[in-house]
PDB file of C-alpha atoms and ligand atoms in Angstrom:
ATOM      1  CA  MET Q 252      28.534  60.926  97.780  1.00 43.00           C
ATOM      2  CA  SER Q 253      27.460  58.186 100.176  1.00 45.00           C
ATOM      3  CA  ALA Q 254      27.633  57.918 103.918  1.00 43.00           C
ATOM      4  CA  MET Q 255      30.665  55.587 103.538  1.00 52.00           C
ATOM      5  CA  MET Q 256      31.054  54.954 107.248  1.00 59.00           C
ATOM      6  CA  SER Q 257      28.592  54.057 109.967  1.00 57.00           C
ATOM      7  CA  THR Q 258      28.734  56.431 112.907  1.00 61.00           C
ATOM      8  CA  GLY Q 259      27.453  53.800 115.335  1.00 66.00           C
ATOM      9  CA  ARG Q 260      25.603  56.510 117.320  1.00 80.00           C
ATOM     10  CA  ASP Q 261      21.976  57.440 117.006  1.00 94.00           C
ATOM     11  CA  GLU Q 262      21.008  60.824 115.630  1.00 96.00           C
ATOM     12  CA  ALA Q 263      19.489  62.132 118.865  1.00 97.00           C
ATOM     13  CA  THR Q 264      22.762  61.431 120.716  1.00 97.00           C
ATOM     14  CA  LEU Q 265      24.813  63.144 118.011  1.00 98.00           C
ATOM     15  CA  ARG Q 266      22.526  66.195 118.108  1.00 98.00           C
ATOM     16  CA  GLU Q 267      23.105  66.449 121.865  1.00 98.00           C
ATOM     17  CA  GLU Q 268      26.865  66.050 121.342  1.00 98.00           C
ATOM     18  CA  ILE Q 269      26.940  68.993 118.925  1.00 98.00           C
ATOM     19  CA  VAL Q 270      25.056  71.137 121.427  1.00 98.00           C
ATOM     20  CA  GLY Q 271      27.311  70.059 124.330  1.00 98.00           C
ATOM     21  CA  PHE Q 272      30.618  70.571 122.528  1.00 98.00           C
ATOM     22  CA  GLY Q 273      29.373  73.852 121.015  1.00 98.00           C
ATOM     23  CA  ARG Q 274      28.530  75.162 124.477  1.00 98.00           C
ATOM     24  CA  SER Q 275      31.862  73.994 125.882  1.00 98.00           C
ATOM     25  CA  LEU Q 276      33.853  75.663 123.076  1.00 98.00           C
ATOM     26  CA  PHE Q 277      31.871  78.878 123.404  1.00 98.00           C
ATOM     27  CA  ASP Q 278      32.067  79.002 127.216  1.00 98.00           C
ATOM     28  CA  ARG Q 279      35.867  78.621 127.078  1.00 98.00           C
ATOM     29  CA  GLY Q 280      36.229  81.446 124.555  1.00 98.00           C
ATOM     30  CA  LEU Q 281      37.296  79.246 121.655  1.00 98.00           C
ATOM     31  CA  THR Q 282      34.600  80.832 119.546  1.00 96.00           C
ATOM     32  CA  ALA Q 283      32.667  84.080 119.911  1.00 97.00           C
ATOM     33  CA  GLY Q 284      29.437  85.622 118.694  1.00 98.00           C
ATOM     34  CA  SER Q 285      27.985  83.579 115.850  1.00 98.00           C
ATOM     35  CA  SER Q 286      31.343  82.493 114.425  1.00 98.00           C
ATOM     36  CA  GLY Q 287      32.300  78.907 113.669  1.00 98.00           C
ATOM     37  CA  ASN Q 288      30.328  75.843 112.692  1.00 98.00           C
ATOM     38  CA  ILE Q 289      30.203  72.141 113.552  1.00 98.00           C
ATOM     39  CA  SER Q 290      29.054  69.134 111.532  1.00 98.00           C
ATOM     40  CA  VAL Q 291      28.636  65.421 112.206  1.00 98.00           C
ATOM     41  CA  ARG Q 292      28.220  62.536 109.777  1.00 97.00           C
ATOM     42  CA  LEU Q 293      25.053  60.443 110.003  1.00 96.00           C
ATOM     43  CA  ASP Q 294      24.219  57.191 108.268  1.00 92.00           C
ATOM     44  CA  ASP Q 295      21.625  58.974 106.087  1.00 93.00           C
ATOM     45  CA  GLY Q 296      23.263  62.402 105.677  1.00 96.00           C
ATOM     46  CA  TRP Q 297      24.865  64.877 108.026  1.00 98.00           C
ATOM     47  CA  LEU Q 298      24.043  67.472 110.660  1.00 98.00           C
ATOM     48  CA  LEU Q 299      25.385  71.027 110.489  1.00 98.00           C
ATOM     49  CA  THR Q 300      24.956  74.028 112.747  1.00 98.00           C
ATOM     50  CA  PRO Q 301      22.613  76.688 111.333  1.00 98.00           C
ATOM     51  CA  THR Q 302      23.963  79.883 109.797  1.00 98.00           C
ATOM     52  CA  ASN Q 303      24.339  82.813 112.204  1.00 98.00           C
ATOM     53  CA  ALA Q 304      23.846  80.532 115.210  1.00 98.00           C
ATOM     54  CA  CYS Q 305      25.807  81.008 118.424  1.00 98.00           C
ATOM     55  CA  LEU Q 306      27.637  77.744 119.173  1.00 98.00           C
ATOM     56  CA  GLY Q 307      26.986  78.361 122.866  1.00 98.00           C
ATOM     57  CA  ARG Q 308      23.201  78.306 122.504  1.00 98.00           C
ATOM     58  CA  LEU Q 309      22.304  75.654 119.929  1.00 98.00           C
ATOM     59  CA  ASP Q 310      18.944  73.887 119.885  1.00 98.00           C
ATOM     60  CA  PRO Q 311      19.283  70.173 119.014  1.00 98.00           C
ATOM     61  CA  ALA Q 312      15.936  70.179 117.179  1.00 98.00           C
ATOM     62  CA  ARG Q 313      16.931  73.119 114.954  1.00 98.00           C
ATOM     63  CA  LEU Q 314      20.277  71.801 113.668  1.00 98.00           C
ATOM     64  CA  ALA Q 315      20.308  71.640 109.868  1.00 98.00           C
ATOM     65  CA  LYS Q 316      20.171  68.166 108.350  1.00 98.00           C
ATOM     66  CA  LEU Q 317      21.489  67.633 104.814  1.00 98.00           C
ATOM     67  CA  ASP Q 318      21.516  64.569 102.592  1.00 95.00           C
ATOM     68  CA  TRP Q 319      24.512  63.342 100.638  1.00 89.00           C
ATOM     69  CA  SER Q 320      23.414  65.195  97.519  1.00 89.00           C
ATOM     70  CA  GLY Q 321      23.672  68.440  99.477  1.00 87.00           C
ATOM     71  CA  ARG Q 322      19.904  68.933  99.856  1.00 95.00           C
ATOM     72  CA  HIS Q 323      18.702  70.693 103.018  1.00 97.00           C
ATOM     73  CA  VAL Q 324      16.346  68.123 104.566  1.00 97.00           C
ATOM     74  CA  SER Q 325      15.265  69.723 107.845  1.00 98.00           C
ATOM     75  CA  GLY Q 326      16.079  72.260 110.536  1.00 98.00           C
ATOM     76  CA  ASP Q 327      17.192  75.863 110.200  1.00 98.00           C
ATOM     77  CA  ALA Q 328      19.140  77.119 107.165  1.00 98.00           C
ATOM     78  CA  PRO Q 329      22.592  75.523 107.219  1.00 98.00           C
ATOM     79  CA  SER Q 330      25.913  77.307 107.746  1.00 98.00           C
ATOM     80  CA  LYS Q 331      27.171  79.213 104.737  1.00 98.00           C
ATOM     81  CA  GLU Q 332      30.285  76.991 104.949  1.00 97.00           C
ATOM     82  CA  ALA Q 333      28.272  73.830 104.149  1.00 97.00           C
ATOM     83  CA  PHE Q 334      30.193  73.214 100.909  1.00 94.00           C
ATOM     84  CA  LEU Q 335      33.475  73.395 102.843  1.00 95.00           C
ATOM     85  CA  HIS Q 336      32.348  70.649 105.266  1.00 97.00           C
ATOM     86  CA  ARG Q 337      30.949  68.625 102.388  1.00 96.00           C
ATOM     87  CA  ALA Q 338      34.234  68.791 100.457  1.00 96.00           C
ATOM     88  CA  MET Q 339      36.084  67.529 103.534  1.00 97.00           C
ATOM     89  CA  TYR Q 340      33.669  64.577 104.008  1.00 97.00           C
ATOM     90  CA  GLU Q 341      33.887  63.710 100.319  1.00 95.00           C
ATOM     91  CA  GLU Q 342      37.665  63.515 100.464  1.00 96.00           C
ATOM     92  CA  ARG Q 343      37.948  61.861 103.891  1.00 96.00           C
ATOM     93  CA  ALA Q 344      35.857  58.720 104.172  1.00 95.00           C
ATOM     94  CA  GLY Q 345      36.947  58.288 107.799  1.00 95.00           C
ATOM     95  CA  ALA Q 346      35.867  61.765 108.904  1.00 97.00           C
ATOM     96  CA  GLY Q 347      32.969  61.565 111.366  1.00 98.00           C
ATOM     97  CA  ALA Q 348      32.865  65.234 112.324  1.00 98.00           C
ATOM     98  CA  ILE Q 349      34.271  68.642 111.389  1.00 98.00           C
ATOM     99  CA  VAL Q 350      34.857  71.752 113.503  1.00 98.00           C
ATOM    100  CA  HIS Q 351      35.529  75.234 112.131  1.00 98.00           C
ATOM    101  CA  LEU Q 352      36.338  78.036 114.571  1.00 98.00           C
ATOM    102  CA  HIS Q 353      37.732  81.560 114.657  1.00 98.00           C
ATOM    103  CA  SER Q 354      39.795  80.605 117.734  1.00 98.00           C
ATOM    104  CA  THR Q 355      41.997  83.599 118.536  1.00 98.00           C
ATOM    105  CA  HIS Q 356      45.544  82.236 118.327  1.00 98.00           C
ATOM    106  CA  SER Q 357      44.917  80.062 115.277  1.00 98.00           C
ATOM    107  CA  ALA Q 358      43.188  83.006 113.571  1.00 98.00           C
ATOM    108  CA  ALA Q 359      46.141  85.259 114.518  1.00 98.00           C
ATOM    109  CA  VAL Q 360      48.593  82.851 112.879  1.00 98.00           C
ATOM    110  CA  SER Q 361      46.360  82.728 109.793  1.00 98.00           C
ATOM    111  CA  CYS Q 362      46.957  86.493 109.356  1.00 98.00           C
ATOM    112  CA  MET Q 363      50.771  86.352 109.548  1.00 98.00           C
ATOM    113  CA  CYS Q 364      53.088  87.093 106.610  1.00 97.00           C
ATOM    114  CA  GLY Q 365      55.737  84.648 105.529  1.00 96.00           C
ATOM    115  CA  LEU Q 366      54.046  81.422 106.673  1.00 97.00           C
ATOM    116  CA  ASN Q 367      55.135  78.144 105.138  1.00 96.00           C
ATOM    117  CA  HIS Q 368      52.023  77.270 103.100  1.00 96.00           C
ATOM    118  CA  HIS Q 369      52.600  73.534 103.582  1.00 96.00           C
ATOM    119  CA  ASP Q 370      53.297  73.730 107.329  1.00 96.00           C
ATOM    120  CA  SER Q 371      51.774  76.919 108.671  1.00 98.00           C
ATOM    121  CA  ILE Q 372      52.644  75.914 112.259  1.00 98.00           C
ATOM    122  CA  PRO Q 373      55.894  73.974 112.833  1.00 97.00           C
ATOM    123  CA  PRO Q 374      55.892  70.618 114.672  1.00 98.00           C
ATOM    124  CA  LEU Q 375      56.613  72.171 118.069  1.00 98.00           C
ATOM    125  CA  THR Q 376      55.151  69.374 120.215  1.00 98.00           C
ATOM    126  CA  PRO Q 377      54.328  65.681 119.809  1.00 98.00           C
ATOM    127  CA  TYR Q 378      50.611  66.226 120.415  1.00 98.00           C
ATOM    128  CA  PHE Q 379      50.423  68.758 117.601  1.00 98.00           C
ATOM    129  CA  VAL Q 380      52.004  66.171 115.299  1.00 98.00           C
ATOM    130  CA  MET Q 381      49.712  63.424 116.618  1.00 97.00           C
ATOM    131  CA  LYS Q 382      46.423  65.348 116.433  1.00 97.00           C
ATOM    132  CA  ILE Q 383      47.023  67.639 113.446  1.00 98.00           C
ATOM    133  CA  GLY Q 384      50.155  66.590 111.578  1.00 96.00           C
ATOM    134  CA  ARG Q 385      50.965  69.104 108.875  1.00 97.00           C
ATOM    135  CA  LEU Q 386      48.720  72.155 108.598  1.00 98.00           C
ATOM    136  CA  PRO Q 387      48.496  73.659 105.094  1.00 98.00           C
ATOM    137  CA  LEU Q 388      47.402  77.270 104.641  1.00 98.00           C
ATOM    138  CA  ILE Q 389      44.547  77.925 102.206  1.00 97.00           C
ATOM    139  CA  PRO Q 390      44.755  81.341 100.495  1.00 97.00           C
ATOM    140  CA  TYR Q 391      42.166  83.950 101.522  1.00 97.00           C
ATOM    141  CA  HIS Q 392      38.571  83.544 100.308  1.00 97.00           C
ATOM    142  CA  ARG Q 393      35.563  85.385 101.732  1.00 97.00           C
ATOM    143  CA  PRO Q 394      33.411  83.343 104.149  1.00 96.00           C
ATOM    144  CA  GLY Q 395      30.881  81.363 102.147  1.00 94.00           C
ATOM    145  CA  ASP Q 396      32.862  81.532  98.880  1.00 95.00           C
ATOM    146  CA  PRO Q 397      32.151  78.194  97.123  1.00 93.00           C
ATOM    147  CA  ALA Q 398      35.705  78.270  95.736  1.00 94.00           C
ATOM    148  CA  LEU Q 399      36.842  77.367  99.265  1.00 93.00           C
ATOM    149  CA  GLY Q 400      35.317  73.909  98.763  1.00 92.00           C
ATOM    150  CA  ASP Q 401      37.579  73.289  95.763  1.00 93.00           C
ATOM    151  CA  ALA Q 402      40.593  74.679  97.599  1.00 95.00           C
ATOM    152  CA  ILE Q 403      39.964  72.279 100.507  1.00 95.00           C
ATOM    153  CA  ARG Q 404      39.254  69.337  98.229  1.00 94.00           C
ATOM    154  CA  GLY Q 405      42.800  69.394  96.904  1.00 87.00           C
ATOM    155  CA  LEU Q 406      44.292  69.061 100.392  1.00 96.00           C
ATOM    156  CA  ALA Q 407      41.755  67.196 102.524  1.00 95.00           C
ATOM    157  CA  ARG Q 408      42.701  63.719 101.356  1.00 94.00           C
ATOM    158  CA  LYS Q 409      46.162  64.139 102.856  1.00 95.00           C
ATOM    159  CA  HIS Q 410      45.377  66.498 105.727  1.00 97.00           C
ATOM    160  CA  CYS Q 411      42.846  66.201 108.555  1.00 97.00           C
ATOM    161  CA  ALA Q 412      43.069  69.960 109.144  1.00 98.00           C
ATOM    162  CA  VAL Q 413      43.681  73.134 107.155  1.00 98.00           C
ATOM    163  CA  LEU Q 414      44.107  76.781 108.115  1.00 98.00           C
ATOM    164  CA  LEU Q 415      42.070  79.353 106.164  1.00 98.00           C
ATOM    165  CA  ALA Q 416      44.126  82.534 105.662  1.00 98.00           C
ATOM    166  CA  ASN Q 417      42.833  85.552 107.622  1.00 98.00           C
ATOM    167  CA  HIS Q 418      40.083  83.362 109.045  1.00 98.00           C
ATOM    168  CA  GLY Q 419      40.689  80.200 111.113  1.00 98.00           C
ATOM    169  CA  PRO Q 420      41.037  76.420 111.213  1.00 98.00           C
ATOM    170  CA  VAL Q 421      38.899  73.620 109.759  1.00 98.00           C
ATOM    171  CA  VAL Q 422      39.562  70.328 111.553  1.00 98.00           C
ATOM    172  CA  SER Q 423      38.126  66.855 110.943  1.00 98.00           C
ATOM    173  CA  GLY Q 424      38.158  63.840 113.250  1.00 97.00           C
ATOM    174  CA  THR Q 425      36.814  60.318 113.382  1.00 97.00           C
ATOM    175  CA  SER Q 426      34.291  61.571 115.978  1.00 97.00           C
ATOM    176  CA  LEU Q 427      33.169  64.971 117.208  1.00 98.00           C
ATOM    177  CA  GLU Q 428      35.193  64.462 120.378  1.00 98.00           C
ATOM    178  CA  ALA Q 429      38.319  63.734 118.298  1.00 98.00           C
ATOM    179  CA  ALA Q 430      37.737  66.784 116.077  1.00 98.00           C
ATOM    180  CA  VAL Q 431      37.244  69.037 119.126  1.00 98.00           C
ATOM    181  CA  TYR Q 432      40.370  67.695 120.871  1.00 98.00           C
ATOM    182  CA  ALA Q 433      42.412  68.245 117.692  1.00 98.00           C
ATOM    183  CA  THR Q 434      41.040  71.789 117.329  1.00 98.00           C
ATOM    184  CA  GLU Q 435      42.012  72.551 120.933  1.00 98.00           C
ATOM    185  CA  GLU Q 436      45.513  71.136 120.400  1.00 98.00           C
ATOM    186  CA  LEU Q 437      45.874  73.304 117.308  1.00 98.00           C
ATOM    187  CA  GLU Q 438      44.781  76.388 119.235  1.00 98.00           C
ATOM    188  CA  GLU Q 439      47.270  75.691 122.057  1.00 98.00           C
ATOM    189  CA  THR Q 440      50.102  75.124 119.578  1.00 98.00           C
ATOM    190  CA  ALA Q 441      49.217  78.332 117.742  1.00 98.00           C
ATOM    191  CA  LYS Q 442      49.525  80.072 121.122  1.00 98.00           C
ATOM    192  CA  LEU Q 443      52.975  78.524 121.662  1.00 98.00           C
ATOM    193  CA  PHE Q 444      54.019  79.503 118.146  1.00 98.00           C
ATOM    194  CA  LEU Q 445      53.092  83.141 118.842  1.00 98.00           C
ATOM    195  CA  LEU Q 446      54.731  83.094 122.300  1.00 98.00           C
ATOM    196  CA  LEU Q 447      57.972  81.766 120.815  1.00 98.00           C
ATOM    197  CA  ARG Q 448      58.056  84.035 117.777  1.00 95.00           C
ATOM    198  CA  ASN Q 449      61.131  85.944 118.930  1.00 93.00           C
ATOM    199  CA  THR Q 450      62.819  83.001 120.655  1.00 97.00           C
ATOM    200  CA  PRO Q 451      65.084  80.468 118.954  1.00 97.00           C
ATOM    201  CA  THR Q 452      63.163  77.179 119.079  1.00 97.00           C
ATOM    202  CA  SER Q 453      63.833  73.584 118.143  1.00 97.00           C
ATOM    203  CA  PRO Q 454      60.778  71.919 116.615  1.00 97.00           C
ATOM    204  CA  LEU Q 455      60.675  68.110 116.511  1.00 98.00           C
ATOM    205  CA  ASN Q 456      63.143  66.740 113.957  1.00 98.00           C
ATOM    206  CA  ALA Q 457      62.407  64.247 111.170  1.00 97.00           C
ATOM    207  CA  GLU Q 458      63.506  61.278 113.267  1.00 98.00           C
ATOM    208  CA  GLN Q 459      61.259  62.272 116.183  1.00 98.00           C
ATOM    209  CA  ILE Q 460      58.312  62.718 113.809  1.00 97.00           C
ATOM    210  CA  GLU Q 461      58.988  59.320 112.214  1.00 96.00           C
ATOM    211  CA  GLU Q 462      58.952  57.719 115.671  1.00 97.00           C
ATOM    212  CA  LEU Q 463      55.519  59.264 116.407  1.00 97.00           C
ATOM    213  CA  LYS Q 464      54.223  58.121 113.017  1.00 95.00           C
ATOM    214  CA  SER Q 465      55.368  54.588 113.647  1.00 96.00           C
ATOM    215  CA  VAL Q 466      54.310  54.243 117.325  1.00 96.00           C
ATOM    216  CA  PHE Q 467      50.924  55.955 116.904  1.00 95.00           C
ATOM    217  CA  LYS Q 468      50.237  54.690 113.342  1.00 93.00           C
ATOM    218  CA  LEU Q 469      49.803  58.227 112.050  1.00 90.00           C
ATOM    219  CA  ASP Q 470      48.830  58.805 108.445  1.00 82.00           C
ATOM    220  CA  ILE Q 471      50.439  62.228 107.996  1.00 81.00           C
TER     221      ILE Q 471
HETATM  222  O1  13P R  22      32.407  80.938 110.744  1.00 55.24           O
HETATM  223  C1  13P R  22      31.536  81.307 109.989  1.00 55.24           C
HETATM  224  C2  13P R  22      31.814  81.788 108.627  1.00 55.24           C
HETATM  225  O2  13P R  22      33.130  81.499 108.275  1.00 55.24           O
HETATM  226  C3  13P R  22      30.130  81.316 110.466  1.00 55.24           C
HETATM  227  O3  13P R  22      29.250  81.202 109.384  1.00 55.24           O
HETATM  228  P1  13P R  22      27.834  80.523 109.617  1.00 55.24           P
HETATM  229  O4  13P R  22      27.159  81.299 110.717  1.00 55.24           O
HETATM  230  O5  13P R  22      27.127  80.637 108.296  1.00 55.24           O
HETATM  231  O6  13P R  22      28.106  79.090 110.037  1.00 55.24           O
HETATM  232 ZN1   ZN R  23      34.485  81.151 109.771  1.00 55.24          ZN
END
């Protein structure tokens, strides 16, 4: 794998961004304990949060750095989900960052029976369609199971985000800010989905989705 895309930001700035967004997500309760992980593409590899680290208290100097062959170059031991991030980068040349969380409402949806495996959350709002598009459900694997990488690989080319069954979302974006915003939109839509579970609802129809795709040049 190669870097494919220049990030245009220097590594020190990106390290600070990971720390800042991690703290913000943690402080707002979007992740708890040592759950979740964040990665960012560099020109000469990628940065990933260390395993068992609290996203609210990251140290920029201790973030794990990996090269494009998967070698751990520096920093603390990388997240056990490294292969999952790597599979997403390999399939999505435009991905600049990836966020994985156990955010409560998204994780709750990931535990529900009878989900549509191609669209685990319906297109309830335009912003969900614009930031996430369709959200496939990946069958349950234990955290750190390398088979998850292969499961993601099959879907990541077409989807910027996936939902891991009984676990939580994995969301990519062109930048870390974009990936975080998309993750937050997903979490809010998961909340709406749960709130509306016993209420007849009208998701966006095909024509409304086509309009969004055309106006906002969405590749979904
Ligand atoms: O979310 C997690 C596992 O799915 C956290 O694992 P790490 O602490 O290894 O990143
Ligand atoms: Zn996880």
